[in-house]
Amino acid sequence: MTDRSVLVVLFDGVQSLDVTGPVEVFTGAGKVTGGRGGYPLRTAALGTAPVRTTSGLTLLPDTTLAGASAPHTLLVPGGQGTRRPDPALIDWLRENGPRAERLVSVCTGALLLAEAGLLDGRRATTHWAVCDHFARTYPRVEVDPDPVYVRDGHIATSAGVTAGIDLALALVEEDHGRDIALTVARHLVVFLRRPGNQAQFSTQLAAQTAHREPLREVQQWVTEHPGGDLSVEALAGRARLSPRHFARAFQAETGTTPGRYVDGVRLEHARRLLEDTADGVEEVSRASGYGTPEAMRRAFLKALGTGPAEYRRRFRTAAPQAKPSLPGSRPATTP
């Protein structure tokens, strides 16, 4: 049996789900394979004392980092503790990270790898909210804010928090095949490959939620009706404010203008349809509020540097699902 031991690094301020999510996946794989494809798991910290997670839970390390042998997979979680990491932890990662056959980070754990110089010249991702900071702080790293996880050689980095589960499932699939990974995913009630990517969260989460209820309702309306009339006049009417007052209030409370917010929501809606459905480009453009494929193409080129067709080719995660036929309708035929 191949030794696929996993060592999980712990530190004060670690995100508990960054640890427990992947651990549950690896443990589940061992159960599904009857122990034949297990992942011997250990946790380690700089010292022997319990570490406190960002949620207040405490975790007791199995061993110290100094006493841990080189694992097959070294997993570095994220959390608030990555903001001012202990220099001794960075030194340990710099020395021991290259010894692992597989080096994995979850969420802002990528910042610890980058601080140790382990991501120089490599493509990586992290939580969408810190990608800009990541890119500015570590210019030698090619930061990609969109994927749920990124593989670059023997190094893998994931997006925020629950994306660690996605990455762990991908590693199990690589090691044991799709059937084992799918069984683990079903047990955990998660997607083997979740639809879309972390960019789908950026506009709604990056923009602040308005304080006043009418403006919050407008934000929700925009999200639910990207193909509707989302002009400032129409949205101001929904908020029962004058267009000028509405525009000022919206920007003051959300940190962005109504137009930019609408543009972001429409772009993300179009991206999800291209990733997850078999809808044609013309249908996607109408549903997303662009009106014409050319208008959508211009928006994609401006924001993403690529057209809708190329975006679909590159980022579609699985065979898209066609819309179900209505009862009594005849199936479409391909000419």
Short mmCIF file of N, CA and C in Angstrom, two decimals, residues 266-267 270-271 274 280-286 288 290-302 306-309:
data_model
loop_
_atom_site.label_atom_id
_atom_site.label_comp_id
_atom_site.label_asym_id
_atom_site.label_seq_id
_atom_site.Cartn_x
_atom_site.Cartn_y
_atom_site.Cartn_z
N ARG A 266 -24.40 40.89 -13.42
CA ARG A 266 -24.71 40.35 -14.74
C ARG A 266 -23.56 39.50 -15.28
N LEU A 267 -22.34 39.95 -15.06
CA LEU A 267 -21.19 39.18 -15.52
C LEU A 267 -21.13 37.83 -14.83
N ALA A 270 -23.86 35.49 -16.11
CA ALA A 270 -23.51 34.95 -17.42
C ALA A 270 -22.43 33.88 -17.28
N ARG A 271 -21.48 34.10 -16.41
CA ARG A 271 -20.42 33.11 -16.23
C ARG A 271 -20.98 31.79 -15.70
N LEU A 274 -22.72 29.94 -18.50
CA LEU A 274 -21.77 29.37 -19.44
C LEU A 274 -21.07 28.14 -18.84
N GLY A 280 -27.27 28.47 -25.29
CA GLY A 280 -26.46 29.15 -26.28
C GLY A 280 -26.06 30.54 -25.83
N VAL A 281 -25.06 31.11 -26.50
CA VAL A 281 -24.55 32.42 -26.12
C VAL A 281 -25.65 33.48 -26.23
N GLU A 282 -26.49 33.39 -27.24
CA GLU A 282 -27.55 34.38 -27.40
C GLU A 282 -28.54 34.31 -26.25
N GLU A 283 -28.89 33.08 -25.85
CA GLU A 283 -29.83 32.91 -24.74
C GLU A 283 -29.21 33.41 -23.43
N VAL A 284 -27.93 33.11 -23.23
CA VAL A 284 -27.24 33.57 -22.02
C VAL A 284 -27.19 35.09 -21.97
N SER A 285 -26.93 35.72 -23.12
CA SER A 285 -26.84 37.18 -23.14
C SER A 285 -28.17 37.82 -22.77
N ARG A 286 -29.28 37.25 -23.25
CA ARG A 286 -30.60 37.80 -22.90
C ARG A 286 -30.90 37.58 -21.43
N SER A 288 -28.96 37.30 -19.00
CA SER A 288 -28.07 38.04 -18.11
C SER A 288 -28.20 39.55 -18.26
N TYR A 290 -27.75 41.44 -21.04
CA TYR A 290 -26.92 42.11 -22.04
C TYR A 290 -27.68 42.45 -23.31
N GLY A 291 -28.72 41.69 -23.59
CA GLY A 291 -29.53 41.96 -24.77
C GLY A 291 -29.02 41.28 -26.01
N THR A 292 -27.73 41.42 -26.32
CA THR A 292 -27.16 40.83 -27.52
C THR A 292 -25.85 40.13 -27.19
N PRO A 293 -25.49 39.11 -27.97
CA PRO A 293 -24.20 38.45 -27.75
C PRO A 293 -23.02 39.40 -27.87
N GLU A 294 -23.12 40.39 -28.76
CA GLU A 294 -22.01 41.33 -28.94
C GLU A 294 -21.81 42.17 -27.68
N ALA A 295 -22.90 42.61 -27.07
CA ALA A 295 -22.78 43.39 -25.83
C ALA A 295 -22.14 42.54 -24.72
N MET A 296 -22.53 41.27 -24.65
CA MET A 296 -21.94 40.39 -23.65
C MET A 296 -20.46 40.14 -23.96
N ARG A 297 -20.13 39.98 -25.23
CA ARG A 297 -18.74 39.74 -25.60
C ARG A 297 -17.86 40.93 -25.19
N ARG A 298 -18.37 42.15 -25.40
CA ARG A 298 -17.60 43.33 -25.01
C ARG A 298 -17.39 43.38 -23.50
N ALA A 299 -18.43 43.01 -22.75
CA ALA A 299 -18.31 43.01 -21.29
C ALA A 299 -17.29 41.98 -20.82
N PHE A 300 -17.30 40.80 -21.43
CA PHE A 300 -16.35 39.75 -21.07
C PHE A 300 -14.92 40.17 -21.39
N LEU A 301 -14.73 40.73 -22.59
CA LEU A 301 -13.39 41.15 -22.99
C LEU A 301 -12.85 42.23 -22.05
N LYS A 302 -13.72 43.15 -21.66
CA LYS A 302 -13.29 44.23 -20.78
C LYS A 302 -12.93 43.73 -19.39
N THR A 306 -11.26 37.78 -22.25
CA THR A 306 -11.60 36.67 -23.12
C THR A 306 -13.08 36.72 -23.46
N GLY A 307 -13.48 36.16 -24.61
CA GLY A 307 -14.88 36.16 -25.01
C GLY A 307 -15.66 35.04 -24.35
N PRO A 308 -17.00 35.09 -24.43
CA PRO A 308 -17.84 34.07 -23.78
C PRO A 308 -17.56 32.64 -24.26
N ALA A 309 -17.35 32.45 -25.57
CA ALA A 309 -17.13 31.10 -26.08
C ALA A 309 -15.83 30.52 -25.53
#
